[in-house]
Amino acid sequence: MKVIIPPLKSQGIKTKLVPPILELVREAASTGRWIEPFMGTGVVGFNAGFPRALMSDANPHLVHFYAGLLNGDITPSSVRSFLEYEGALLAKSGYDHYLHVRERFNRDFAPLDFLFLNRSGFNGMIRFSRKGLWNIPFCKKPDRFQPGYITKIVNQVTRVREVMTGDWSFTNGSFTSTLLSAVAGDLVYCDPPYFGRYADYYNGWTEEDEARLFALLDRTPAKFILSTWSHNAYRHNPMIDAYWSRFRIHRIEHFYYSGGKMENRNAVVEALVVNF
């Protein structure tokens, strides 16, 4: 299958895990809503094939970008025009223009500035300071936005817009409120930050958060799929034994390249936890 690639990038994006996740989606055979409380880039939800979806995240900038696509405030043509204009300034001024856009975004939080920073920041990372400000450094490629690269992003925007043809909504909120809205017949997909590894999450992630997520999923009337990590060459995920081992677990070897720590640059065994 050809996976729909979203225009926003992040470390830990589930692009290569979409096929095995979709096998579980088909097995679940749910006919209600697709509910995703940790939307991130949205790659799994955009490929799940549900006409009704509730996509939520604690990071308002992810939500506002995709909500803009849904309501028409952001279009493929506006993305192209913006990236062509800002890309030309980046090619001329390099790091200085990246800093200019970063300062502008941290003041106004415009969704297209977020896209620009996401695609020109270092190593495909999404990271904010404790004050909620973008703090990813420049990728050091002033010529980043070549015509072919812009067209690639525009095509990704177009494809994602095509998916949102049914009853879709994007909300900025807690995973608790999102999960409490699930009913029988819905399918919940959870991709929380990976405890004990790296957390690109907007508000951080603790063991208390993991315990709260378990309590909600343990009693949800909906079916769920949870992505987490099982183990790597260095250690095991203690949350598996503490919470998730009581459910059915599918394990898949996967590679992440997530920054400078050597332990995060090796194969990791992914755990897909389901309650069906």
CSV table of N, CA and C in Angstrom, one decimal, residues 123-226:
chain,number,residue,atom,x,y,z
A,123,ASN,N,16.8,18.2,12.0
A,123,ASN,CA,16.5,16.8,12.3
A,123,ASN,C,15.0,16.4,12.4
A,124,GLY,N,14.2,17.2,11.8
A,124,GLY,CA,12.7,16.9,11.8
A,124,GLY,C,12.1,16.8,13.2
A,125,MET,N,12.6,17.7,14.1
A,125,MET,CA,12.1,17.6,15.5
A,125,MET,C,11.0,18.7,15.7
A,126,ILE,N,10.1,18.4,16.6
A,126,ILE,CA,9.1,19.3,17.1
A,126,ILE,C,9.4,19.4,18.6
A,127,ARG,N,9.8,20.6,19.0
A,127,ARG,CA,10.2,20.8,20.4
A,127,ARG,C,9.9,22.2,20.8
A,128,PHE,N,9.3,22.4,22.0
A,128,PHE,CA,9.0,23.7,22.6
A,128,PHE,C,9.6,23.8,24.0
A,129,SER,N,9.9,25.1,24.3
A,129,SER,CA,10.4,25.3,25.7
A,129,SER,C,9.3,25.3,26.7
A,130,ARG,N,9.6,25.4,27.9
A,130,ARG,CA,8.6,25.3,29.0
A,130,ARG,C,7.7,26.5,28.9
A,131,LYS,N,8.1,27.6,28.2
A,131,LYS,CA,7.2,28.7,28.0
A,131,LYS,C,6.4,28.5,26.7
A,132,GLY,N,6.5,27.4,26.1
A,132,GLY,CA,5.7,27.1,24.9
A,132,GLY,C,6.2,27.8,23.6
A,133,LEU,N,7.5,28.0,23.6
A,133,LEU,CA,8.2,28.7,22.4
A,133,LEU,C,9.0,27.7,21.6
A,134,TRP,N,8.9,27.8,20.3
A,134,TRP,CA,9.7,26.9,19.4
A,134,TRP,C,11.2,27.1,19.7
A,135,ASN,N,11.9,26.0,19.9
A,135,ASN,CA,13.4,26.2,20.2
A,135,ASN,C,14.2,25.2,19.4
A,136,ILE,N,13.8,24.8,18.3
A,136,ILE,CA,14.6,23.9,17.4
A,136,ILE,C,15.6,24.8,16.6
A,137,PRO,N,16.9,24.4,16.5
A,137,PRO,CA,17.8,25.1,15.7
A,137,PRO,C,17.6,24.9,14.2
A,138,PHE,N,18.2,25.7,13.4
A,138,PHE,CA,18.1,25.7,11.9
A,138,PHE,C,18.8,24.4,11.4
A,139,CYS,N,18.3,23.9,10.3
A,139,CYS,CA,18.9,22.7,9.7
A,139,CYS,C,20.2,23.0,8.9
A,140,LYS,N,20.5,24.3,8.8
A,140,LYS,CA,21.7,24.7,8.1
A,140,LYS,C,21.7,24.5,6.6
A,141,LYS,N,20.5,24.5,6.0
A,141,LYS,CA,20.3,24.3,4.6
A,141,LYS,C,19.5,25.5,4.1
A,142,PRO,N,20.2,26.6,3.7
A,142,PRO,CA,19.5,27.8,3.3
A,142,PRO,C,18.7,27.6,2.0
A,143,ASP,N,19.1,26.6,1.2
A,143,ASP,CA,18.4,26.3,-0.1
A,143,ASP,C,17.4,25.2,0.1
A,144,ARG,N,16.9,25.1,1.3
A,144,ARG,CA,16.0,24.0,1.7
A,144,ARG,C,14.7,23.9,0.8
A,145,PHE,N,14.2,25.1,0.5
A,145,PHE,CA,12.9,25.1,-0.2
A,145,PHE,C,13.1,25.3,-1.7
A,146,GLN,N,13.7,24.2,-2.3
A,146,GLN,CA,13.8,24.1,-3.8
A,146,GLN,C,12.4,23.9,-4.4
A,147,PRO,N,12.2,24.2,-5.6
A,147,PRO,CA,10.9,23.9,-6.2
A,147,PRO,C,10.3,22.5,-6.0
A,148,GLY,N,11.2,21.5,-6.2
A,148,GLY,CA,10.7,20.2,-6.1
A,148,GLY,C,10.3,19.8,-4.6
A,149,TYR,N,11.0,20.4,-3.7
A,149,TYR,CA,10.7,20.2,-2.3
A,149,TYR,C,9.4,20.9,-1.9
A,150,ILE,N,9.2,22.1,-2.4
A,150,ILE,CA,7.9,22.7,-2.2
A,150,ILE,C,6.7,22.0,-2.8
A,151,THR,N,6.9,21.5,-4.0
A,151,THR,CA,5.9,20.7,-4.6
A,151,THR,C,5.5,19.4,-3.8
A,152,LYS,N,6.6,18.8,-3.3
A,152,LYS,CA,6.4,17.6,-2.5
A,152,LYS,C,5.5,18.0,-1.3
A,153,ILE,N,5.8,19.1,-0.6
A,153,ILE,CA,5.0,19.5,0.6
A,153,ILE,C,3.5,19.8,0.2
A,154,VAL,N,3.4,20.5,-1.0
A,154,VAL,CA,2.1,20.9,-1.4
A,154,VAL,C,1.3,19.7,-1.8
A,155,ASN,N,1.9,18.7,-2.4
A,155,ASN,CA,1.2,17.4,-2.7
A,155,ASN,C,0.7,16.7,-1.4
A,156,GLN,N,1.6,16.8,-0.4
A,156,GLN,CA,1.2,16.2,0.9
A,156,GLN,C,0.0,16.9,1.5
A,157,VAL,N,0.0,18.2,1.4
A,157,VAL,CA,-1.1,19.0,1.9
A,157,VAL,C,-2.4,18.6,1.1
A,158,THR,N,-2.3,18.5,-0.2
A,158,THR,CA,-3.4,18.2,-1.0
A,158,THR,C,-4.0,16.8,-0.6
A,159,ARG,N,-3.1,15.8,-0.5
A,159,ARG,CA,-3.6,14.5,-0.2
A,159,ARG,C,-4.3,14.4,1.2
A,160,VAL,N,-3.7,15.1,2.2
A,160,VAL,CA,-4.3,15.1,3.5
A,160,VAL,C,-5.7,15.8,3.5
A,161,ARG,N,-5.8,16.9,2.7
A,161,ARG,CA,-7.1,17.5,2.6
A,161,ARG,C,-8.2,16.6,2.0
A,162,GLU,N,-7.8,15.8,1.0
A,162,GLU,CA,-8.7,14.8,0.4
A,162,GLU,C,-9.2,13.8,1.4
A,163,VAL,N,-8.4,13.5,2.4
A,163,VAL,CA,-8.9,12.5,3.4
A,163,VAL,C,-10.0,13.0,4.2
A,164,MET,N,-10.0,14.3,4.5
A,164,MET,CA,-10.9,14.9,5.4
A,164,MET,C,-12.3,15.3,4.8
A,165,THR,N,-12.8,14.3,4.1
A,165,THR,CA,-14.1,14.6,3.3
A,165,THR,C,-15.3,14.3,4.1
A,166,GLY,N,-15.2,13.6,5.2
A,166,GLY,CA,-16.3,13.2,6.0
A,166,GLY,C,-16.5,14.1,7.2
A,167,ASP,N,-16.9,13.5,8.4
A,167,ASP,CA,-17.1,14.2,9.6
A,167,ASP,C,-15.8,14.2,10.4
A,168,TRP,N,-14.9,15.1,10.2
A,168,TRP,CA,-13.7,15.2,10.9
A,168,TRP,C,-13.6,16.4,11.8
A,169,SER,N,-12.9,16.3,12.9
A,169,SER,CA,-12.7,17.5,13.8
A,169,SER,C,-11.4,17.4,14.4
A,170,PHE,N,-10.8,18.5,14.7
A,170,PHE,CA,-9.5,18.6,15.3
A,170,PHE,C,-9.7,19.5,16.6
A,171,THR,N,-9.2,18.9,17.7
A,171,THR,CA,-9.3,19.6,19.0
A,171,THR,C,-8.0,19.7,19.7
A,172,ASN,N,-7.8,20.8,20.4
A,172,ASN,CA,-6.7,20.9,21.3
A,172,ASN,C,-7.1,20.7,22.7
A,173,GLY,N,-6.7,19.5,23.3
A,173,GLY,CA,-7.2,19.2,24.6
A,173,GLY,C,-6.4,18.1,25.2
A,174,SER,N,-6.8,17.7,26.4
A,174,SER,CA,-6.1,16.6,27.1
A,174,SER,C,-6.5,15.2,26.6
A,175,PHE,N,-5.7,14.3,26.7
A,175,PHE,CA,-6.0,12.9,26.3
A,175,PHE,C,-7.2,12.4,27.2
A,176,THR,N,-7.3,12.9,28.4
A,176,THR,CA,-8.4,12.4,29.2
A,176,THR,C,-9.7,12.7,28.7
A,177,SER,N,-9.9,14.0,28.3
A,177,SER,CA,-11.2,14.4,27.8
A,177,SER,C,-11.5,13.7,26.5
A,178,THR,N,-10.5,13.5,25.7
A,178,THR,CA,-10.7,12.9,24.4
A,178,THR,C,-11.1,11.4,24.6
A,179,LEU,N,-10.5,10.7,25.4
A,179,LEU,CA,-10.8,9.3,25.6
A,179,LEU,C,-12.2,9.1,26.3
A,180,LEU,N,-12.6,10.1,27.1
A,180,LEU,CA,-13.9,9.9,27.8
A,180,LEU,C,-15.0,10.1,26.8
A,181,SER,N,-14.7,10.6,25.6
A,181,SER,CA,-15.8,10.8,24.6
A,181,SER,C,-16.0,9.5,23.8
A,182,ALA,N,-15.1,8.5,23.9
A,182,ALA,CA,-15.2,7.3,23.1
A,182,ALA,C,-16.4,6.4,23.6
A,183,VAL,N,-17.1,5.8,22.6
A,183,VAL,CA,-18.2,5.0,22.9
A,183,VAL,C,-18.0,3.7,22.2
A,184,ALA,N,-18.9,2.7,22.5
A,184,ALA,CA,-18.8,1.4,21.8
A,184,ALA,C,-18.9,1.6,20.3
A,185,GLY,N,-18.1,0.9,19.6
A,185,GLY,CA,-18.1,1.0,18.1
A,185,GLY,C,-17.0,1.9,17.6
A,186,ASP,N,-16.5,2.8,18.5
A,186,ASP,CA,-15.3,3.6,18.1
A,186,ASP,C,-14.0,2.8,18.1
A,187,LEU,N,-13.0,3.3,17.4
A,187,LEU,CA,-11.7,2.7,17.5
A,187,LEU,C,-10.7,3.8,18.0
A,188,VAL,N,-10.1,3.6,19.1
A,188,VAL,CA,-9.1,4.6,19.6
A,188,VAL,C,-7.7,4.2,19.3
A,189,TYR,N,-6.9,5.1,18.7
A,189,TYR,CA,-5.5,4.8,18.5
A,189,TYR,C,-4.7,5.8,19.4
A,190,CYS,N,-3.9,5.3,20.3
A,190,CYS,CA,-3.0,6.1,21.2
A,190,CYS,C,-1.6,5.9,20.8
A,191,ASP,N,-0.9,7.0,20.6
A,191,ASP,CA,0.5,7.0,20.4
A,191,ASP,C,1.2,8.0,21.4
A,192,PRO,N,1.2,7.7,22.7
A,192,PRO,CA,1.7,8.6,23.7
A,192,PRO,C,3.2,8.7,23.6
A,193,PRO,N,3.8,9.7,24.2
A,193,PRO,CA,5.3,9.7,24.3
A,193,PRO,C,5.8,8.4,24.9
A,194,TYR,N,6.9,8.0,24.5
A,194,TYR,CA,7.5,6.7,25.0
A,194,TYR,C,8.2,6.9,26.3
A,195,PHE,N,7.6,6.4,27.3
A,195,PHE,CA,8.1,6.6,28.7
A,195,PHE,C,9.6,6.1,28.7
A,196,GLY,N,10.5,6.9,29.3
A,196,GLY,CA,11.9,6.4,29.5
A,196,GLY,C,12.7,6.6,28.3
A,197,ARG,N,12.2,7.0,27.2
A,197,ARG,CA,13.0,7.3,26.0
A,197,ARG,C,13.1,8.8,25.7
A,198,TYR,N,12.5,9.2,24.7
A,198,TYR,CA,12.5,10.7,24.5
A,198,TYR,C,11.0,11.1,24.5
A,199,ALA,N,10.8,12.4,24.8
A,199,ALA,CA,9.5,12.9,24.9
A,199,ALA,C,9.4,14.2,24.1
A,200,ASP,N,8.8,14.1,22.9
A,200,ASP,CA,8.6,15.3,22.0
A,200,ASP,C,7.3,16.0,22.4
A,201,TYR,N,6.7,15.5,23.5
A,201,TYR,CA,5.3,15.9,23.8
A,201,TYR,C,5.3,17.4,24.3
A,202,TYR,N,4.2,18.0,24.0
A,202,TYR,CA,4.1,19.5,24.3
A,202,TYR,C,4.2,19.7,25.8
A,203,ASN,N,3.6,18.9,26.6
A,203,ASN,CA,3.6,19.1,28.0
A,203,ASN,C,4.4,18.1,28.8
A,204,GLY,N,5.3,17.3,28.2
A,204,GLY,CA,6.0,16.3,28.9
A,204,GLY,C,5.2,15.1,29.1
A,205,TRP,N,5.9,14.0,29.7
A,205,TRP,CA,5.2,12.8,30.0
A,205,TRP,C,5.8,12.1,31.2
A,206,THR,N,5.0,11.6,32.1
A,206,THR,CA,5.5,11.0,33.3
A,206,THR,C,4.8,9.7,33.5
A,207,GLU,N,5.3,8.9,34.5
A,207,GLU,CA,4.7,7.7,34.9
A,207,GLU,C,3.3,7.9,35.3
A,208,GLU,N,3.0,9.0,36.0
A,208,GLU,CA,1.6,9.2,36.4
A,208,GLU,C,0.7,9.4,35.2
A,209,ASP,N,1.2,10.0,34.1
A,209,ASP,CA,0.5,10.1,32.9
A,209,ASP,C,0.2,8.7,32.3
A,210,GLU,N,1.2,7.9,32.3
A,210,GLU,CA,1.1,6.5,31.8
A,210,GLU,C,0.0,5.8,32.6
A,211,ALA,N,0.0,5.9,33.9
A,211,ALA,CA,-0.9,5.2,34.7
A,211,ALA,C,-2.4,5.7,34.4
A,212,ARG,N,-2.5,7.0,34.2
A,212,ARG,CA,-3.8,7.6,33.9
A,212,ARG,C,-4.3,7.1,32.6
A,213,LEU,N,-3.4,7.0,31.6
A,213,LEU,CA,-3.8,6.5,30.3
A,213,LEU,C,-4.3,5.1,30.4
A,214,PHE,N,-3.5,4.3,31.2
A,214,PHE,CA,-3.9,2.9,31.3
A,214,PHE,C,-5.3,2.8,32.0
A,215,ALA,N,-5.6,3.6,33.0
A,215,ALA,CA,-6.9,3.5,33.7
A,215,ALA,C,-8.0,3.9,32.7
A,216,LEU,N,-7.8,4.8,31.8
A,216,LEU,CA,-8.8,5.2,30.9
A,216,LEU,C,-9.0,4.1,29.8
A,217,LEU,N,-7.9,3.6,29.3
A,217,LEU,CA,-8.1,2.5,28.3
A,217,LEU,C,-8.6,1.2,28.8
A,218,ASP,N,-8.3,1.0,30.1
A,218,ASP,CA,-8.8,-0.3,30.7
A,218,ASP,C,-10.3,-0.3,30.8
A,219,ARG,N,-10.9,0.9,30.9
A,219,ARG,CA,-12.4,0.9,31.1
A,219,ARG,C,-13.1,1.5,29.9
A,220,THR,N,-12.4,1.8,28.8
A,220,THR,CA,-13.1,2.4,27.7
A,220,THR,C,-14.1,1.4,27.0
A,221,PRO,N,-15.2,1.8,26.6
A,221,PRO,CA,-16.1,0.8,25.9
A,221,PRO,C,-15.7,0.6,24.4
A,222,ALA,N,-14.8,1.4,24.0
A,222,ALA,CA,-14.3,1.3,22.6
A,222,ALA,C,-13.2,0.3,22.5
A,223,LYS,N,-12.9,-0.1,21.3
A,223,LYS,CA,-11.6,-0.9,21.0
A,223,LYS,C,-10.5,0.1,20.9
A,224,PHE,N,-9.3,-0.4,21.3
A,224,PHE,CA,-8.1,0.5,21.2
A,224,PHE,C,-6.9,-0.2,20.7
A,225,ILE,N,-6.0,0.6,20.1
A,225,ILE,CA,-4.7,0.2,19.7
A,225,ILE,C,-3.7,1.2,20.3
A,226,LEU,N,-2.8,0.7,21.1
A,226,LEU,CA,-1.8,1.6,21.7
A,226,LEU,C,-0.4,1.3,21.1
